[in-house]
Each structure stands twice: as structure tokens, then as C-alpha cells.
JSON list of C-alpha atoms in Angstrom, two decimals:
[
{"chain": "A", "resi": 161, "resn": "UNK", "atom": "CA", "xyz": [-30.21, 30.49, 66.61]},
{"chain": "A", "resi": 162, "resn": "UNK", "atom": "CA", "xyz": [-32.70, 30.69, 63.74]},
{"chain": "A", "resi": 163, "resn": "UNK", "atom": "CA", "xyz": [-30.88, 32.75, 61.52]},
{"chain": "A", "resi": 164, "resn": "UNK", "atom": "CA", "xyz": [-28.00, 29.83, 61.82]},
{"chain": "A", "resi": 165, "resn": "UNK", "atom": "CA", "xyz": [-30.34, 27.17, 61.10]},
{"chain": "A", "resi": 166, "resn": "UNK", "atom": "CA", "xyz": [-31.40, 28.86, 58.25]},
{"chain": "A", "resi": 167, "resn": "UNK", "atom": "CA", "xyz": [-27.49, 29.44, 57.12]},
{"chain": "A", "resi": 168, "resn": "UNK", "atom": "CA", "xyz": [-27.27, 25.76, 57.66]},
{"chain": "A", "resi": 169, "resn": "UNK", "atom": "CA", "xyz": [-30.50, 24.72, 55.82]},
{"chain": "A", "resi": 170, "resn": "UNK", "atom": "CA", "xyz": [-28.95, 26.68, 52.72]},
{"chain": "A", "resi": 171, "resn": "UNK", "atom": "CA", "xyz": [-25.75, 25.72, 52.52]},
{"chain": "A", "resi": 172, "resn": "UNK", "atom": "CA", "xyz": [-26.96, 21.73, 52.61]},
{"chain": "A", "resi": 173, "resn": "UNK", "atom": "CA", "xyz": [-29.12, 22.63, 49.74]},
{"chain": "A", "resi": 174, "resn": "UNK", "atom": "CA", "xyz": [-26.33, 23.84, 47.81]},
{"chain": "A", "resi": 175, "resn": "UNK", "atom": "CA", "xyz": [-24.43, 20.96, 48.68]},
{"chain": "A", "resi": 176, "resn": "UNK", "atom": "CA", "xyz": [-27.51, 18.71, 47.71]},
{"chain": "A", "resi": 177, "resn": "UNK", "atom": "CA", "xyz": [-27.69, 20.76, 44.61]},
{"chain": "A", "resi": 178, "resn": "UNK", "atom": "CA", "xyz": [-24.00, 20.56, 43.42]},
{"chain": "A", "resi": 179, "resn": "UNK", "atom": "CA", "xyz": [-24.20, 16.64, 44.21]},
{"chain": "A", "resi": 180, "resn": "UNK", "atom": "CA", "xyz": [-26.87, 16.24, 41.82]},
{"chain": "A", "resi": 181, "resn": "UNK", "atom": "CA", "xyz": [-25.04, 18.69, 39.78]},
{"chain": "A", "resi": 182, "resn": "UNK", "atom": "CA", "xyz": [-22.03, 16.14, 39.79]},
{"chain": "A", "resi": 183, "resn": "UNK", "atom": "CA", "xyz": [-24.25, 13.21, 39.54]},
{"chain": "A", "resi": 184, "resn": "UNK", "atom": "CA", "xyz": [-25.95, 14.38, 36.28]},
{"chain": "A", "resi": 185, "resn": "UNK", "atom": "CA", "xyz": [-22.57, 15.23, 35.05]},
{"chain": "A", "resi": 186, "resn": "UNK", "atom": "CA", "xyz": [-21.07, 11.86, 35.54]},
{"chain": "A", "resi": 187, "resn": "UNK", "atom": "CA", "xyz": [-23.87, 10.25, 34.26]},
{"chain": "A", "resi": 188, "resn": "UNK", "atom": "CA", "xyz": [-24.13, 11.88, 31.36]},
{"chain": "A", "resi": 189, "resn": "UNK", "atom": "CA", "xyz": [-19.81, 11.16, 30.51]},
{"chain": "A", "resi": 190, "resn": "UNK", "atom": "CA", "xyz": [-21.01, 7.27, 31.40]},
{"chain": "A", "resi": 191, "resn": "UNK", "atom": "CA", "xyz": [-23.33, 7.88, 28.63]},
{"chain": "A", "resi": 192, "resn": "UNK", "atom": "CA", "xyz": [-20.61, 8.99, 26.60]},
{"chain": "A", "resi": 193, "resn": "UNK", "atom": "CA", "xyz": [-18.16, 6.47, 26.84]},
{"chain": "A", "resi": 194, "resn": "UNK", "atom": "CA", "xyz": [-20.72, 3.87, 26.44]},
{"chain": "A", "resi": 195, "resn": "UNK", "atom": "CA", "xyz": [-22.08, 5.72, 23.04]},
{"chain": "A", "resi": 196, "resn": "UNK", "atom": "CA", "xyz": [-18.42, 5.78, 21.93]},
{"chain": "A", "resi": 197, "resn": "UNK", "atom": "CA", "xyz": [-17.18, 2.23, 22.82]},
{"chain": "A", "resi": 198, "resn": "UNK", "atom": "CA", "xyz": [-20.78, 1.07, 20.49]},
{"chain": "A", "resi": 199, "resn": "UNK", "atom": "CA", "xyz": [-19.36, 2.78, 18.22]},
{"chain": "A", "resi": 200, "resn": "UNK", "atom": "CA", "xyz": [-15.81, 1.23, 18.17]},
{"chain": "A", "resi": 201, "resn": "UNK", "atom": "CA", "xyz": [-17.62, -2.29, 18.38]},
{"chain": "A", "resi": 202, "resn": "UNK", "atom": "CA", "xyz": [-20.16, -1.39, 15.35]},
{"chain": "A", "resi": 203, "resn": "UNK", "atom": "CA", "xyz": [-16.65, -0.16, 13.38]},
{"chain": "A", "resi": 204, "resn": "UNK", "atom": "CA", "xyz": [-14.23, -3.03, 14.39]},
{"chain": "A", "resi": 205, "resn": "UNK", "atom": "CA", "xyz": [-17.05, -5.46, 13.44]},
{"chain": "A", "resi": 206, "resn": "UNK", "atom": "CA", "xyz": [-17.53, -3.84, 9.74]},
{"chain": "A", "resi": 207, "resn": "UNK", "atom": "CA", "xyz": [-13.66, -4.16, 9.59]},
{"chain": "A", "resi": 208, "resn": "UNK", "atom": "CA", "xyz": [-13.82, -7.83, 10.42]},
{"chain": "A", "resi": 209, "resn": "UNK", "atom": "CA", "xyz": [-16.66, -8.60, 8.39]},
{"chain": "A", "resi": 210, "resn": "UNK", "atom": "CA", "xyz": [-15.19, -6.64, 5.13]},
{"chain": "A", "resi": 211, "resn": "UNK", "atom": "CA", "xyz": [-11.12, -8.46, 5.73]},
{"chain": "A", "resi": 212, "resn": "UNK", "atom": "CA", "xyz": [-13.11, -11.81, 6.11]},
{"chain": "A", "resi": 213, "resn": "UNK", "atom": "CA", "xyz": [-15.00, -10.55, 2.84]},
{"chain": "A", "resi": 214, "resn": "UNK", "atom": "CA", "xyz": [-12.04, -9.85, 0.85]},
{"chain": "A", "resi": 215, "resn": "UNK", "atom": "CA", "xyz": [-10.06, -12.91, 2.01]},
{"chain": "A", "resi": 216, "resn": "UNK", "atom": "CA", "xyz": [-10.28, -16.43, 0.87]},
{"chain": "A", "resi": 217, "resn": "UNK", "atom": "CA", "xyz": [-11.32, -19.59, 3.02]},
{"chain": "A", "resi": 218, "resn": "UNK", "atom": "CA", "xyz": [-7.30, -20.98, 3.29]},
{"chain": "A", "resi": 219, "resn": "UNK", "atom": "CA", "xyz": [-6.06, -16.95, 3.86]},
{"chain": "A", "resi": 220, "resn": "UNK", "atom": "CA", "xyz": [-2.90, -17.50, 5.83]},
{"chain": "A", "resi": 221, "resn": "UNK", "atom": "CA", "xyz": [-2.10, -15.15, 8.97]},
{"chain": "A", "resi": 222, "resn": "UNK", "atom": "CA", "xyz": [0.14, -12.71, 6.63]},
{"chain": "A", "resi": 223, "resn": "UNK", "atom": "CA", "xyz": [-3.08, -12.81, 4.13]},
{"chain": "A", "resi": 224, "resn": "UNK", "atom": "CA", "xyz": [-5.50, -11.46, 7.66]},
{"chain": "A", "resi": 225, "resn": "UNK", "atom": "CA", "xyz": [-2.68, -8.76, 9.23]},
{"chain": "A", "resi": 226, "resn": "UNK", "atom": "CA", "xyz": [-1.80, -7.02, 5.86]},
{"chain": "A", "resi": 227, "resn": "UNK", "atom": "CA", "xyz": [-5.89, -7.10, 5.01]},
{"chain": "A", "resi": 228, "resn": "UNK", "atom": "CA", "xyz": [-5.98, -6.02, 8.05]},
{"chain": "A", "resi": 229, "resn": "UNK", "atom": "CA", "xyz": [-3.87, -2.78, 7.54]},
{"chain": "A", "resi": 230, "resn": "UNK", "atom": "CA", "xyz": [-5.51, -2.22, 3.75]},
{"chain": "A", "resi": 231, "resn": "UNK", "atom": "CA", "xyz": [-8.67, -1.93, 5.36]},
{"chain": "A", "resi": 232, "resn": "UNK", "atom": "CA", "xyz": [-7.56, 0.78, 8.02]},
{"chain": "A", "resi": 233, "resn": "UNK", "atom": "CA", "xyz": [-6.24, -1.10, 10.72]},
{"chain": "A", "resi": 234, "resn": "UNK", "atom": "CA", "xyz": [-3.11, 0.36, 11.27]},
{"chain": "A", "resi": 235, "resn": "UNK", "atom": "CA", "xyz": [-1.63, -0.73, 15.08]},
{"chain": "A", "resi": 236, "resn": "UNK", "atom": "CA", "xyz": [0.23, -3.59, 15.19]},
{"chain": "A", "resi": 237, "resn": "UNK", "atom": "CA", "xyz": [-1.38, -4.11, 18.52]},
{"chain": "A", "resi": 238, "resn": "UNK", "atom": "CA", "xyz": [-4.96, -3.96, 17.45]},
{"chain": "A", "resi": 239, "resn": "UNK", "atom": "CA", "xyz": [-3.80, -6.15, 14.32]},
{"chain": "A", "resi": 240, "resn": "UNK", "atom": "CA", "xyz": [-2.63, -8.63, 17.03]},
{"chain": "A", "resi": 241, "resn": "UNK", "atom": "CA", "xyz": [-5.69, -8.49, 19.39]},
{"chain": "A", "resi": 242, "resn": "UNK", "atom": "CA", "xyz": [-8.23, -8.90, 16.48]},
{"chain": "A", "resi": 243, "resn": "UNK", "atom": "CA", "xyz": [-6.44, -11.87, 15.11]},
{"chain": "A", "resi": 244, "resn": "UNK", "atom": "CA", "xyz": [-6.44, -13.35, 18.99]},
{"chain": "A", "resi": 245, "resn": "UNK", "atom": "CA", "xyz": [-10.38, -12.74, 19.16]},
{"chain": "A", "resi": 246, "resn": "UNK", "atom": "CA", "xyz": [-11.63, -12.81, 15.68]},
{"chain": "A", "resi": 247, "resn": "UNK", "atom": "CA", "xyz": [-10.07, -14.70, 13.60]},
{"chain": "A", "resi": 248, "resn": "UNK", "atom": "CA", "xyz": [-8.65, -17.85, 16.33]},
{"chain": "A", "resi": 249, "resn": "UNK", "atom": "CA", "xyz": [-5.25, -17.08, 16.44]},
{"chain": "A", "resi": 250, "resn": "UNK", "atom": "CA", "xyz": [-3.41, -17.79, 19.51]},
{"chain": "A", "resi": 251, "resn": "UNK", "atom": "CA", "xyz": [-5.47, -16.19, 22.55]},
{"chain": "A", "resi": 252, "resn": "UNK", "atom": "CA", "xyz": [-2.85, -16.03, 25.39]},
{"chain": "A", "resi": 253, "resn": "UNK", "atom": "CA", "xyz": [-1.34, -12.90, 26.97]},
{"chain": "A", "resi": 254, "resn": "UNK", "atom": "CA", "xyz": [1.90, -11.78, 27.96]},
{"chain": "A", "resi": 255, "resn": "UNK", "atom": "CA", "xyz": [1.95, -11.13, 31.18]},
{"chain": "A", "resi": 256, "resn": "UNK", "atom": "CA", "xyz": [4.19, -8.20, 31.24]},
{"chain": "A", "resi": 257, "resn": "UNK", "atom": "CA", "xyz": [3.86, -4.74, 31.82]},
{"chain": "A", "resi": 258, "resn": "UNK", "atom": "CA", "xyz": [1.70, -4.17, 28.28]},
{"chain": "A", "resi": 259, "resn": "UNK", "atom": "CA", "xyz": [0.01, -7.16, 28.11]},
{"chain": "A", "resi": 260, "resn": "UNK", "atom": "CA", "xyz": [0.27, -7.91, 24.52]},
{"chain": "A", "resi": 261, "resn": "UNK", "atom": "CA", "xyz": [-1.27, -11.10, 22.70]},
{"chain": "A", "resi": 262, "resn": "UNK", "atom": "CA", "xyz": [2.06, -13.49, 22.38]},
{"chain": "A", "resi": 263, "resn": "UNK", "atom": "CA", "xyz": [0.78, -13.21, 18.48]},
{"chain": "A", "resi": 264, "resn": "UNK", "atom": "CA", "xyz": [2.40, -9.45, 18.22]},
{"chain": "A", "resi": 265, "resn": "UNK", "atom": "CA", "xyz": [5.96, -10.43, 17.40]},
{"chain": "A", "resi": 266, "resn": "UNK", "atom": "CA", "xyz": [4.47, -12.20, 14.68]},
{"chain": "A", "resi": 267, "resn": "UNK", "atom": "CA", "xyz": [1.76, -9.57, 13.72]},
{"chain": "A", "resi": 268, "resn": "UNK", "atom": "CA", "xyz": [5.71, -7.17, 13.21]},
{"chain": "A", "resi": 269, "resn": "UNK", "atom": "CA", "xyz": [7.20, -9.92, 11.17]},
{"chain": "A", "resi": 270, "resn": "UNK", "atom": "CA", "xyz": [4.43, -9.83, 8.83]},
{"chain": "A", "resi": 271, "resn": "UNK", "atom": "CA", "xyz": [3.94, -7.18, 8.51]},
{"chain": "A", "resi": 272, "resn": "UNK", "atom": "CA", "xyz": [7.50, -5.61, 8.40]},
{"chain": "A", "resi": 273, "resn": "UNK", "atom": "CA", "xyz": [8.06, -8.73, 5.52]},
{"chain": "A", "resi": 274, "resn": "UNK", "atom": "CA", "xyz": [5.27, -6.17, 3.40]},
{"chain": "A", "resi": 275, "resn": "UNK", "atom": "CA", "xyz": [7.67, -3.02, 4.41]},
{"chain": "A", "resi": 276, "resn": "UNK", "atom": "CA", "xyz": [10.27, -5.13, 2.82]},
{"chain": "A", "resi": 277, "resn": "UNK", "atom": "CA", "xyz": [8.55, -5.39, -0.60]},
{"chain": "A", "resi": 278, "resn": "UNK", "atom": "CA", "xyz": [7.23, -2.20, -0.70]},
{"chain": "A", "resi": 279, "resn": "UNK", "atom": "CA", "xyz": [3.87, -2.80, 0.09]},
{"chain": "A", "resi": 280, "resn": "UNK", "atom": "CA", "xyz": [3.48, -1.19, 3.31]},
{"chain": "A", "resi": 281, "resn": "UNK", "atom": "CA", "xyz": [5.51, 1.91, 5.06]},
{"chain": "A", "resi": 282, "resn": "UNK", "atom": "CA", "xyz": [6.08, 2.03, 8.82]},
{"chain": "A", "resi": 283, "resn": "UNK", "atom": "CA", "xyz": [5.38, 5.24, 10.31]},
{"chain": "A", "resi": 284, "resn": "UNK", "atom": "CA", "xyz": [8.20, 7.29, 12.30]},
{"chain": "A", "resi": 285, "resn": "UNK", "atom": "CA", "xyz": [6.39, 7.49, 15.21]},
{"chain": "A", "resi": 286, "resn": "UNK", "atom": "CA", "xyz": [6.19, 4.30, 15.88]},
{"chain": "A", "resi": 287, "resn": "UNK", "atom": "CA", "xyz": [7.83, 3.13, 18.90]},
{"chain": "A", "resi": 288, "resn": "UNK", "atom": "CA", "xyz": [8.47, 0.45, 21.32]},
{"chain": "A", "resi": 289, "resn": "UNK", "atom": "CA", "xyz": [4.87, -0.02, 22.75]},
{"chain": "A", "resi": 290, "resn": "UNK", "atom": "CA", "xyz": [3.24, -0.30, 18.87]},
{"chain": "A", "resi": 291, "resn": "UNK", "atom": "CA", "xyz": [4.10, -0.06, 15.28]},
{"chain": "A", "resi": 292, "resn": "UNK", "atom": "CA", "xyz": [2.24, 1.92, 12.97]},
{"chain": "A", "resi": 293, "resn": "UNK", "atom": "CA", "xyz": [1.74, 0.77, 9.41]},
{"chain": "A", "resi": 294, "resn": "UNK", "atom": "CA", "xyz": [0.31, 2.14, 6.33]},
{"chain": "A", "resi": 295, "resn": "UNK", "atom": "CA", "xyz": [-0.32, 1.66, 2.95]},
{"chain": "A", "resi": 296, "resn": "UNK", "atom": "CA", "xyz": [2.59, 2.74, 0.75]},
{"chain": "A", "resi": 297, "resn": "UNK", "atom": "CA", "xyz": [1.10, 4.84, -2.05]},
{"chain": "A", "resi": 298, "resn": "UNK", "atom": "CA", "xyz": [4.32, 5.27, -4.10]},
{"chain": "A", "resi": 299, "resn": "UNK", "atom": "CA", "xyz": [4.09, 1.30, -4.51]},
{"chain": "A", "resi": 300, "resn": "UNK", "atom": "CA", "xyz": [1.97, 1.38, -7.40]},
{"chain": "A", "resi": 301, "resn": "UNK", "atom": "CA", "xyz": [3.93, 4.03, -9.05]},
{"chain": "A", "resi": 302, "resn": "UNK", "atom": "CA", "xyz": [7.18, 2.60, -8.63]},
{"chain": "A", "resi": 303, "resn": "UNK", "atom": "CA", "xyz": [5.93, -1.05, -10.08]},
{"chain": "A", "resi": 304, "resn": "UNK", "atom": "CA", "xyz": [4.65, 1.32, -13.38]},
{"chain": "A", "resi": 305, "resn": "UNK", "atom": "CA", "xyz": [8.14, 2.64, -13.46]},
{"chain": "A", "resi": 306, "resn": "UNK", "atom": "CA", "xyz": [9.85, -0.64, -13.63]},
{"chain": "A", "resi": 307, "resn": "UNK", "atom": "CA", "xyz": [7.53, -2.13, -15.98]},
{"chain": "A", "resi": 308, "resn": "UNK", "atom": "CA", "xyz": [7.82, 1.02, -18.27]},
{"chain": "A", "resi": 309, "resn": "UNK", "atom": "CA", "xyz": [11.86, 0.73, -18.01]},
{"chain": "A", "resi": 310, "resn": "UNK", "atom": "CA", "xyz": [11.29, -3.48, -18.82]},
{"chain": "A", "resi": 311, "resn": "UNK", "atom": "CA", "xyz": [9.28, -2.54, -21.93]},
{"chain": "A", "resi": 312, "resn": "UNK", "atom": "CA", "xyz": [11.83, 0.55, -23.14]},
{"chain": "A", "resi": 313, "resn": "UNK", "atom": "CA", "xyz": [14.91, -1.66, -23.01]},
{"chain": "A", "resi": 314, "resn": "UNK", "atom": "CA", "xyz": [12.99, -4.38, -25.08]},
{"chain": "A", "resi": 315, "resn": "UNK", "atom": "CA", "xyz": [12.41, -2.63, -27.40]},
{"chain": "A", "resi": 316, "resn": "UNK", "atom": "CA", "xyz": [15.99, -1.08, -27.23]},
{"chain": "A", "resi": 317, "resn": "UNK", "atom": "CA", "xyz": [17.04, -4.99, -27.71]},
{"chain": "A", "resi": 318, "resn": "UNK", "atom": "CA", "xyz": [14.89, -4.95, -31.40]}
]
């Protein structure tokens, strides 16, 4: 009978010692997550401070989303929740399955309106849950181009 209570008395300190174990653990991934998500506040709030920075006092919403994207920023959806919470643009919700701020469709149309001139390039892998945008770096190099072929055929016209 002793030789079971001392089975016993072992086996519930191994279980006490891989609870505490597990507790530890956990604790220390809480610890994690919280480090990390400080982190993402600290970094979104440079962001916001450096677009509001950059931007003028009567910046319209195309002004904030493409700022937005120059500064790193490059999900549509993130776009569309910082302009809902930072910057006072409308704050509903949609209430379906992704739970977008309303304000998405027009973060796209802004955006996509800068893919149209060139300014911007939406990436591939963009799909039907967010748009990725970045900075087109041919844009400058194309607009040197043009000017380059204004200036050869005036001088052509002399």
C-alpha cells in the first residue's frame, strides 16, 4: 500500500510540475503577444503622425489613403480602418462575414484612381478579402521619358 502511495505522490508531482510547466509557457506567449501588439501600436502611431505630417490641413480622403500607402501602408483594409479611427472618416461596420469599415469600397476607388495614373501598382496577390498596393517605381522613370521625348521633338520643330 505504501509503495502505491508513493507511485501516486510522484506522478501528482509531475502533473503539478508539467502544469506549472504549461503555465509558465503560456504566460510567457501572453507576454509575447502583448510585446508585439505595443509594438504595432508604437508603429501605426508613427505612421499616423508622419501622413498627418506630410499632409495639409484641407487634405481630402484620396490625399490620406495614397499618403497612406507612400508611407508603407499597403492593405486596403488597414488603409480603411485607420481612416475610420484616425483620421474621422465614417466609423460604421459591415456586418458581414469580414467586417470591413463601409469606407473600403472607397479606400479601392482611390486608390485604384492612383493605379490608373501610374502612381501606384496593385499587387497580384491581391484578392477578394484585401488589395495590396504599392508604390510604382517605374513612375518616375516613365514621366523622364515623356518629358525627354516632349523636349526632342521641340527641338525637331526648330
Amino acid at each position: 500500500m505504501k509503495n502505491y502511495l508513493k507511485i501516486d505522490d510522484m506522478l501528482e508531482a509531475e502533473r503539478k510540475a508539467q502544469r506549472e510547466a504549461e503555465y509558465k509557457r503560456q504566460q510567457q506567449e501572453n507576454e509575447r503577444i502583448e510585446r508585439l501588439l505595443q509594438e504595432k501600436r508604437e508603429k501605426d502611431a508613427k505612421l499616423i503622425d508622419t501622413v498627418k505630417a506630410q499632409l495639409s490641413y484641407g487634405a481630402t480622403f484620396n490625399d490620406i489613403a495614397y499618403s497612406l500607402v507612400l508611407n508603407g501602408q499597403h492593405s486596403a483594409v488597414a488603409i480603411s480602418h485607420i481612416m475610420a479611427d484616425d483620421f474621422g472618416f465614417d466609423k460604421r461596420f459591415s456586418i458581414g462575414v469580414m467586417k470591413r469599415p463601409y469606407i473600403y469600397m472607397d479606400v479601392l476607388l482611390s486608390l485604384k484612381k492612383q493605379v490608373d495614373n501610374g502612381n501606384l501598382i496593385m499587387d497580384e496577390s491581391s484578392n477578394i478579402e484585401d488589395c495590396i498596393f504599392c508604390v510604382n517605381p517605374y513612375h518616375a522613370e516613365d514621366s523622364c521619358n515623356k518629358t525627354d521625348e516632349v523636349q526632342q521633338q521641340t527641338l525637331l520643330l526648330f
